[in-house]
Amino acid sequence: GEDVEQSLFLSVREGDSSVINCTYTDSSSTYLYWYKQEPGAGLQLLTYIFSNMDMKQDQRLTVLLNKKDKHLSLRIADTQTGDSAIYFCAETSSGGSYIPTFGRGTSLIVHP
Amino acid sequence: ETGVTQTPRHLVMGMTNKKSLKCEQHLGHNAMYWYKQSAKKPLELMFVYSLEERVENNSVPSRFSPECPNSSHLFLHLHTLQPEDSALYLCASSPSVELPGADTEAFFGQGTRLTVV
């Protein structure tokens, strides 16, 4: 299986909350990231969490980390049409280099 | 604007052509990366340079040839590509591949959309 796994699609209604999930396999992961990719653009770092944290909140974004289950989630409150994009989960580990490993990305579709 | 600039943004090339992709960063980062993003596949790491030395090459065909003349610039030279090489090629940079505890997030360019005909 892949090192970082995400579901491929999520559809939500404008104003609802979105929750994008990610699982990873490397128990030595130190930093975990969420990136956003809008159509025709590169990846933009949204937020990241260090592995000794359980939660991080940044305005409408909430990141939850369950290190025991190797599960990361990104919650977007009050989702807007401008949030429609692909969201990538990524991790770097302490086993040598800090080269990030990415999931396939989750396409978030926000409809009115 | 992330501080990582890629040119060109779009490129169409024939299978017998030779072209180069360019990436530039002035963030003071020591590590630079090439990724390939194809439809329905995970982001694929192609090459990693740390302090201008190649540290990783993930079994990439020799028709892709990277070059890192200094820590601010990274090139990907292309020759005799195949249609299946059509993809978005993303460049990224990060402070380091080796420093534990440092901010390690990667900054990405906007990518070059490559079409091989």
PDB file of C-alpha atoms in Angstrom:
ATOM      1  CA  GLY A   1       0.000   0.000   0.000  1.00  0.00           C
ATOM      2  CA  GLU A   2       0.906   3.620  -0.219  1.00  0.00           C
ATOM      3  CA  ASP A   3       2.736   5.411   2.574  1.00  0.00           C
ATOM      4  CA  VAL A   4       0.172   8.201   2.798  1.00  0.00           C
ATOM      5  CA  GLU A   5      -3.451   7.504   1.910  1.00  0.00           C
ATOM      6  CA  GLN A   6      -6.380   9.818   1.340  1.00  0.00           C
ATOM      7  CA  SER A   7      -9.826   9.438  -0.126  1.00  0.00           C
ATOM      8  CA  LEU A   8      -9.980  10.945  -3.602  1.00  0.00           C
ATOM      9  CA  PHE A   9     -13.163  13.010  -3.465  1.00  0.00           C
ATOM     10  CA  LEU A  10     -15.286  14.942  -1.000  1.00  0.00           C
ATOM     11  CA  SER A  11     -18.396  16.937  -1.832  1.00  0.00           C
ATOM     12  CA  VAL A  12     -19.952  19.384   0.639  1.00  0.00           C
ATOM     13  CA  ARG A  13     -22.531  22.143   0.648  1.00  0.00           C
ATOM     14  CA  GLU A  14     -21.434  25.736   1.073  1.00  0.00           C
ATOM     15  CA  GLY A  15     -21.512  26.712   4.731  1.00  0.00           C
ATOM     16  CA  ASP A  16     -21.081  23.172   6.011  1.00  0.00           C
ATOM     17  CA  SER A  17     -17.903  21.815   7.571  1.00  0.00           C
ATOM     18  CA  SER A  18     -15.531  19.679   5.516  1.00  0.00           C
ATOM     19  CA  VAL A  19     -13.383  16.959   7.009  1.00  0.00           C
ATOM     20  CA  ILE A  20     -10.562  15.540   4.932  1.00  0.00           C
ATOM     21  CA  ASN A  21      -8.858  12.444   6.303  1.00  0.00           C
ATOM     22  CA  CYS A  22      -5.395  11.002   5.852  1.00  0.00           C
ATOM     23  CA  THR A  23      -3.603   7.933   7.160  1.00  0.00           C
ATOM     24  CA  TYR A  24       0.118   7.331   7.104  1.00  0.00           C
ATOM     25  CA  THR A  25       2.350   4.386   7.848  1.00  0.00           C
ATOM     26  CA  ASP A  26       5.623   5.826   9.093  1.00  0.00           C
ATOM     27  CA  SER A  27       5.620   5.816  12.888  1.00  0.00           C
ATOM     28  CA  SER A  28       8.655   8.083  12.920  1.00  0.00           C
ATOM     29  CA  SER A  29       6.771  10.881  11.154  1.00  0.00           C
ATOM     30  CA  THR A  30       7.689  14.177  12.730  1.00  0.00           C
ATOM     31  CA  TYR A  31       5.923  16.853  10.716  1.00  0.00           C
ATOM     32  CA  LEU A  32       2.574  16.402   9.007  1.00  0.00           C
ATOM     33  CA  TYR A  33       1.292  18.896   6.493  1.00  0.00           C
ATOM     34  CA  TRP A  34      -1.742  19.927   4.576  1.00  0.00           C
ATOM     35  CA  TYR A  35      -1.244  21.522   1.178  1.00  0.00           C
ATOM     36  CA  LYS A  36      -3.864  23.060  -1.090  1.00  0.00           C
ATOM     37  CA  GLN A  37      -3.697  23.027  -4.869  1.00  0.00           C
ATOM     38  CA  GLU A  38      -6.050  25.227  -6.825  1.00  0.00           C
ATOM     39  CA  PRO A  39      -6.654  24.553 -10.533  1.00  0.00           C
ATOM     40  CA  GLY A  40      -3.606  25.341 -12.642  1.00  0.00           C
ATOM     41  CA  ALA A  41      -1.441  26.190  -9.650  1.00  0.00           C
ATOM     42  CA  GLY A  42       1.300  24.654  -7.547  1.00  0.00           C
ATOM     43  CA  LEU A  43       0.907  23.411  -4.007  1.00  0.00           C
ATOM     44  CA  GLN A  44       0.441  25.928  -1.247  1.00  0.00           C
ATOM     45  CA  LEU A  45       1.172  25.049   2.360  1.00  0.00           C
ATOM     46  CA  LEU A  46      -1.975  25.508   4.447  1.00  0.00           C
ATOM     47  CA  THR A  47      -0.867  24.322   7.829  1.00  0.00           C
ATOM     48  CA  TYR A  48       1.313  21.788   9.542  1.00  0.00           C
ATOM     49  CA  ILE A  49       1.458  20.005  12.858  1.00  0.00           C
ATOM     50  CA  PHE A  50       4.346  18.560  14.779  1.00  0.00           C
ATOM     51  CA  SER A  51       3.945  14.974  15.872  1.00  0.00           C
ATOM     52  CA  ASN A  52       3.902  15.786  19.583  1.00  0.00           C
ATOM     53  CA  MET A  53       0.717  17.833  19.127  1.00  0.00           C
ATOM     54  CA  ASP A  54      -2.858  16.532  19.037  1.00  0.00           C
ATOM     55  CA  MET A  55      -4.554  19.547  17.564  1.00  0.00           C
ATOM     56  CA  LYS A  56      -3.804  22.792  15.863  1.00  0.00           C
ATOM     57  CA  GLN A  57      -6.306  25.493  15.011  1.00  0.00           C
ATOM     58  CA  ASP A  58      -5.794  28.297  12.534  1.00  0.00           C
ATOM     59  CA  GLN A  59      -8.887  30.402  11.798  1.00  0.00           C
ATOM     60  CA  ARG A  60     -11.296  28.122   9.884  1.00  0.00           C
ATOM     61  CA  LEU A  61      -8.832  25.230   9.814  1.00  0.00           C
ATOM     62  CA  THR A  62      -8.505  22.588  12.505  1.00  0.00           C
ATOM     63  CA  VAL A  63      -5.930  19.817  12.265  1.00  0.00           C
ATOM     64  CA  LEU A  64      -6.350  16.732  14.412  1.00  0.00           C
ATOM     65  CA  LEU A  65      -3.616  14.148  14.836  1.00  0.00           C
ATOM     66  CA  ASN A  66      -4.137  10.682  16.275  1.00  0.00           C
ATOM     67  CA  LYS A  67      -0.613   9.390  16.470  1.00  0.00           C
ATOM     68  CA  LYS A  68      -1.634   5.985  17.790  1.00  0.00           C
ATOM     69  CA  ASP A  69      -3.829   5.332  14.752  1.00  0.00           C
ATOM     70  CA  LYS A  70      -1.559   7.324  12.409  1.00  0.00           C
ATOM     71  CA  HIS A  71      -4.532   9.387  11.355  1.00  0.00           C
ATOM     72  CA  LEU A  72      -4.552  13.041  10.399  1.00  0.00           C
ATOM     73  CA  SER A  73      -7.566  15.140   9.547  1.00  0.00           C
ATOM     74  CA  LEU A  74      -8.229  18.638   8.291  1.00  0.00           C
ATOM     75  CA  ARG A  75     -11.513  20.281   9.192  1.00  0.00           C
ATOM     76  CA  ILE A  76     -12.592  23.382   7.297  1.00  0.00           C
ATOM     77  CA  ALA A  77     -15.381  25.260   9.037  1.00  0.00           C
ATOM     78  CA  ASP A  78     -17.979  27.229   7.056  1.00  0.00           C
ATOM     79  CA  THR A  79     -16.699  25.857   3.739  1.00  0.00           C
ATOM     80  CA  GLN A  80     -16.842  28.318   0.861  1.00  0.00           C
ATOM     81  CA  THR A  81     -16.786  27.813  -2.904  1.00  0.00           C
ATOM     82  CA  GLY A  82     -13.267  29.252  -2.880  1.00  0.00           C
ATOM     83  CA  ASP A  83     -12.174  26.265  -0.817  1.00  0.00           C
ATOM     84  CA  SER A  84     -12.774  23.982  -3.809  1.00  0.00           C
ATOM     85  CA  ALA A  85      -9.350  22.520  -4.560  1.00  0.00           C
ATOM     86  CA  ILE A  86      -7.233  19.434  -4.126  1.00  0.00           C
ATOM     87  CA  TYR A  87      -5.894  18.948  -0.608  1.00  0.00           C
ATOM     88  CA  PHE A  88      -2.702  16.962  -0.097  1.00  0.00           C
ATOM     89  CA  CYS A  89      -1.586  15.369   3.099  1.00  0.00           C
ATOM     90  CA  ALA A  90       2.193  15.003   3.481  1.00  0.00           C
ATOM     91  CA  GLU A  91       4.611  13.811   6.108  1.00  0.00           C
ATOM     92  CA  THR A  92       8.298  13.947   6.830  1.00  0.00           C
ATOM     93  CA  SER A  93      10.027  11.515   9.104  1.00  0.00           C
ATOM     94  CA  SER A  94      12.984  11.631  11.384  1.00  0.00           C
ATOM     95  CA  GLY A  95      14.627   8.646   9.726  1.00  0.00           C
ATOM     96  CA  GLY A  96      17.315  10.528   7.857  1.00  0.00           C
ATOM     97  CA  SER A  97      16.198  13.153   5.397  1.00  0.00           C
ATOM     98  CA  TYR A  98      13.154  15.377   5.658  1.00  0.00           C
ATOM     99  CA  ILE A  99      11.894  14.786   2.147  1.00  0.00           C
ATOM    100  CA  PRO A 100       8.108  15.000   2.267  1.00  0.00           C
ATOM    101  CA  THR A 101       5.956  12.069   1.178  1.00  0.00           C
ATOM    102  CA  PHE A 102       2.598  13.028  -0.272  1.00  0.00           C
ATOM    103  CA  GLY A 103      -0.771  11.382  -0.546  1.00  0.00           C
ATOM    104  CA  ARG A 104      -2.731  11.369  -3.803  1.00  0.00           C
ATOM    105  CA  GLY A 105      -4.798  14.346  -2.798  1.00  0.00           C
ATOM    106  CA  THR A 106      -8.482  14.778  -2.019  1.00  0.00           C
ATOM    107  CA  SER A 107     -10.588  16.809  -4.436  1.00  0.00           C
ATOM    108  CA  LEU A 108     -12.945  18.971  -2.407  1.00  0.00           C
ATOM    109  CA  ILE A 109     -16.005  20.134  -4.310  1.00  0.00           C
ATOM    110  CA  VAL A 110     -18.134  22.798  -2.667  1.00  0.00           C
ATOM    111  CA  HIS A 111     -21.580  23.316  -4.130  1.00  0.00           C
ATOM    112  CA  PRO A 112     -24.154  26.013  -3.332  1.00  0.00           C
TER     113      PRO A 112
ATOM    114  CA  GLU B   1       3.518  33.871  -4.677  1.00  0.00           C
ATOM    115  CA  THR B   2       5.555  31.307  -2.751  1.00  0.00           C
ATOM    116  CA  GLY B   3       9.054  32.489  -3.640  1.00  0.00           C
ATOM    117  CA  VAL B   4       9.633  29.592  -6.016  1.00  0.00           C
ATOM    118  CA  THR B   5       9.332  30.479  -9.685  1.00  0.00           C
ATOM    119  CA  GLN B   6       9.085  28.004 -12.529  1.00  0.00           C
ATOM    120  CA  THR B   7       9.362  28.697 -16.241  1.00  0.00           C
ATOM    121  CA  PRO B   8       7.809  28.100 -18.621  1.00  0.00           C
ATOM    122  CA  ARG B   9       4.309  27.621 -17.247  1.00  0.00           C
ATOM    123  CA  HIS B  10       3.250  25.599 -20.266  1.00  0.00           C
ATOM    124  CA  LEU B  11       5.318  23.602 -22.731  1.00  0.00           C
ATOM    125  CA  VAL B  12       4.357  21.512 -25.726  1.00  0.00           C
ATOM    126  CA  MET B  13       7.144  19.469 -27.253  1.00  0.00           C
ATOM    127  CA  GLY B  14       7.594  16.743 -29.800  1.00  0.00           C
ATOM    128  CA  MET B  15       9.171  13.443 -28.915  1.00  0.00           C
ATOM    129  CA  THR B  16      12.413  14.333 -30.674  1.00  0.00           C
ATOM    130  CA  ASN B  17      12.789  17.790 -29.110  1.00  0.00           C
ATOM    131  CA  LYS B  18      15.129  18.863 -26.350  1.00  0.00           C
ATOM    132  CA  LYS B  19      13.866  21.393 -23.832  1.00  0.00           C
ATOM    133  CA  SER B  20      14.630  22.507 -20.288  1.00  0.00           C
ATOM    134  CA  LEU B  21      12.477  23.436 -17.325  1.00  0.00           C
ATOM    135  CA  LYS B  22      13.775  26.074 -14.964  1.00  0.00           C
ATOM    136  CA  CYS B  23      13.175  26.625 -11.288  1.00  0.00           C
ATOM    137  CA  GLU B  24      14.437  29.509  -9.189  1.00  0.00           C
ATOM    138  CA  GLN B  25      14.177  30.300  -5.476  1.00  0.00           C
ATOM    139  CA  HIS B  26      15.608  33.135  -3.433  1.00  0.00           C
ATOM    140  CA  LEU B  27      14.421  31.905  -0.070  1.00  0.00           C
ATOM    141  CA  GLY B  28      17.875  30.877   1.065  1.00  0.00           C
ATOM    142  CA  HIS B  29      16.868  27.237   0.991  1.00  0.00           C
ATOM    143  CA  ASN B  30      19.459  24.512   0.608  1.00  0.00           C
ATOM    144  CA  ALA B  31      17.261  21.751  -0.770  1.00  0.00           C
ATOM    145  CA  MET B  32      15.430  21.679  -4.087  1.00  0.00           C
ATOM    146  CA  TYR B  33      13.151  19.043  -5.559  1.00  0.00           C
ATOM    147  CA  TRP B  34      11.504  17.987  -8.792  1.00  0.00           C
ATOM    148  CA  TYR B  35       8.101  16.293  -8.551  1.00  0.00           C
ATOM    149  CA  LYS B  36       5.893  14.879 -11.268  1.00  0.00           C
ATOM    150  CA  GLN B  37       2.144  15.148 -10.915  1.00  0.00           C
ATOM    151  CA  SER B  38       0.115  12.930 -13.235  1.00  0.00           C
ATOM    152  CA  ALA B  39      -3.615  12.441 -13.232  1.00  0.00           C
ATOM    153  CA  LYS B  40      -4.828   9.933 -10.648  1.00  0.00           C
ATOM    154  CA  LYS B  41      -1.352   9.201  -9.260  1.00  0.00           C
ATOM    155  CA  PRO B  42       0.393  10.306  -6.090  1.00  0.00           C
ATOM    156  CA  LEU B  43       2.843  13.122  -6.410  1.00  0.00           C
ATOM    157  CA  GLU B  44       6.048  11.399  -7.547  1.00  0.00           C
ATOM    158  CA  LEU B  45       9.390  12.587  -6.236  1.00  0.00           C
ATOM    159  CA  MET B  46      11.914  12.586  -9.075  1.00  0.00           C
ATOM    160  CA  PHE B  47      15.089  14.261  -7.841  1.00  0.00           C
ATOM    161  CA  VAL B  48      16.388  15.907  -4.694  1.00  0.00           C
ATOM    162  CA  TYR B  49      19.347  18.240  -4.441  1.00  0.00           C
ATOM    163  CA  SER B  50      20.891  19.306  -1.178  1.00  0.00           C
ATOM    164  CA  LEU B  51      23.536  22.025  -1.316  1.00  0.00           C
ATOM    165  CA  GLU B  52      23.789  21.493  -5.069  1.00  0.00           C
ATOM    166  CA  GLU B  53      24.487  17.788  -4.755  1.00  0.00           C
ATOM    167  CA  ARG B  54      22.017  15.178  -5.860  1.00  0.00           C
ATOM    168  CA  VAL B  55      20.903  13.117  -2.863  1.00  0.00           C
ATOM    169  CA  GLU B  56      18.033  11.161  -4.320  1.00  0.00           C
ATOM    170  CA  ASN B  57      17.071   9.851  -7.714  1.00  0.00           C
ATOM    171  CA  ASN B  58      13.934   7.756  -7.680  1.00  0.00           C
ATOM    172  CA  SER B  59      14.551   5.495 -10.677  1.00  0.00           C
ATOM    173  CA  VAL B  60      13.774   8.238 -13.144  1.00  0.00           C
ATOM    174  CA  PRO B  61      14.426   7.453 -16.832  1.00  0.00           C
ATOM    175  CA  SER B  62      17.588   8.977 -18.257  1.00  0.00           C
ATOM    176  CA  ARG B  63      15.550  11.104 -20.675  1.00  0.00           C
ATOM    177  CA  PHE B  64      15.114  13.381 -17.633  1.00  0.00           C
ATOM    178  CA  SER B  65      18.372  15.008 -16.610  1.00  0.00           C
ATOM    179  CA  PRO B  66      18.525  17.406 -13.655  1.00  0.00           C
ATOM    180  CA  GLU B  67      21.066  20.125 -13.122  1.00  0.00           C
ATOM    181  CA  CYS B  68      21.662  22.280 -10.058  1.00  0.00           C
ATOM    182  CA  PRO B  69      24.324  24.901 -10.827  1.00  0.00           C
ATOM    183  CA  ASN B  70      23.812  26.713  -7.510  1.00  0.00           C
ATOM    184  CA  SER B  71      21.498  26.561  -4.542  1.00  0.00           C
ATOM    185  CA  SER B  72      19.039  29.009  -6.110  1.00  0.00           C
ATOM    186  CA  HIS B  73      18.524  27.336  -9.468  1.00  0.00           C
ATOM    187  CA  LEU B  74      17.390  23.932 -10.599  1.00  0.00           C
ATOM    188  CA  PHE B  75      16.881  22.704 -14.139  1.00  0.00           C
ATOM    189  CA  LEU B  76      15.258  19.651 -15.631  1.00  0.00           C
ATOM    190  CA  HIS B  77      16.583  18.870 -19.107  1.00  0.00           C
ATOM    191  CA  LEU B  78      14.241  16.865 -21.284  1.00  0.00           C
ATOM    192  CA  HIS B  79      15.026  14.866 -24.398  1.00  0.00           C
ATOM    193  CA  THR B  80      13.272  12.187 -26.450  1.00  0.00           C
ATOM    194  CA  LEU B  81      10.274  12.169 -24.143  1.00  0.00           C
ATOM    195  CA  GLN B  82       7.253   9.923 -24.488  1.00  0.00           C
ATOM    196  CA  PRO B  83       3.569  10.919 -24.479  1.00  0.00           C
ATOM    197  CA  GLU B  84       3.185   9.314 -21.039  1.00  0.00           C
ATOM    198  CA  ASP B  85       5.639  11.907 -19.714  1.00  0.00           C
ATOM    199  CA  SER B  86       2.958  14.552 -20.158  1.00  0.00           C
ATOM    200  CA  ALA B  87       2.251  15.877 -16.669  1.00  0.00           C
ATOM    201  CA  LEU B  88       2.610  18.824 -14.344  1.00  0.00           C
ATOM    202  CA  TYR B  89       6.211  19.149 -13.177  1.00  0.00           C
ATOM    203  CA  LEU B  90       6.546  20.839  -9.839  1.00  0.00           C
ATOM    204  CA  CYS B  91       9.651  22.298  -8.319  1.00  0.00           C
ATOM    205  CA  ALA B  92       9.927  22.794  -4.586  1.00  0.00           C
ATOM    206  CA  SER B  93      12.489  24.021  -2.108  1.00  0.00           C
ATOM    207  CA  SER B  94      12.934  23.613   1.621  1.00  0.00           C
ATOM    208  CA  PRO B  95      15.450  24.834   4.198  1.00  0.00           C
ATOM    209  CA  SER B  96      17.221  21.527   4.461  1.00  0.00           C
ATOM    210  CA  VAL B  97      16.852  17.794   4.082  1.00  0.00           C
ATOM    211  CA  GLU B  98      19.049  17.117   7.070  1.00  0.00           C
ATOM    212  CA  LEU B  99      18.369  19.414   9.972  1.00  0.00           C
ATOM    213  CA  PRO B 100      16.154  17.788  12.598  1.00  0.00           C
ATOM    214  CA  GLY B 101      13.858  20.186  14.351  1.00  0.00           C
ATOM    215  CA  ALA B 102      14.143  22.919  11.755  1.00  0.00           C
ATOM    216  CA  ASP B 103      11.138  24.196   9.880  1.00  0.00           C
ATOM    217  CA  THR B 104      10.982  21.655   7.132  1.00  0.00           C
ATOM    218  CA  GLU B 105       8.011  22.684   5.046  1.00  0.00           C
ATOM    219  CA  ALA B 106       8.521  22.759   1.307  1.00  0.00           C
ATOM    220  CA  PHE B 107       7.515  25.691  -0.843  1.00  0.00           C
ATOM    221  CA  PHE B 108       6.268  24.853  -4.306  1.00  0.00           C
ATOM    222  CA  GLY B 109       6.363  26.626  -7.609  1.00  0.00           C
ATOM    223  CA  GLN B 110       3.284  26.823  -9.798  1.00  0.00           C
ATOM    224  CA  GLY B 111       4.517  24.065 -12.040  1.00  0.00           C
ATOM    225  CA  THR B 112       5.163  23.567 -15.724  1.00  0.00           C
ATOM    226  CA  ARG B 113       2.366  21.857 -17.610  1.00  0.00           C
ATOM    227  CA  LEU B 114       4.183  19.648 -20.106  1.00  0.00           C
ATOM    228  CA  THR B 115       2.482  18.049 -23.093  1.00  0.00           C
ATOM    229  CA  VAL B 116       4.446  15.637 -25.253  1.00  0.00           C
ATOM    230  CA  VAL B 117       3.020  15.149 -28.728  1.00  0.00           C
TER     231      VAL B 117
END
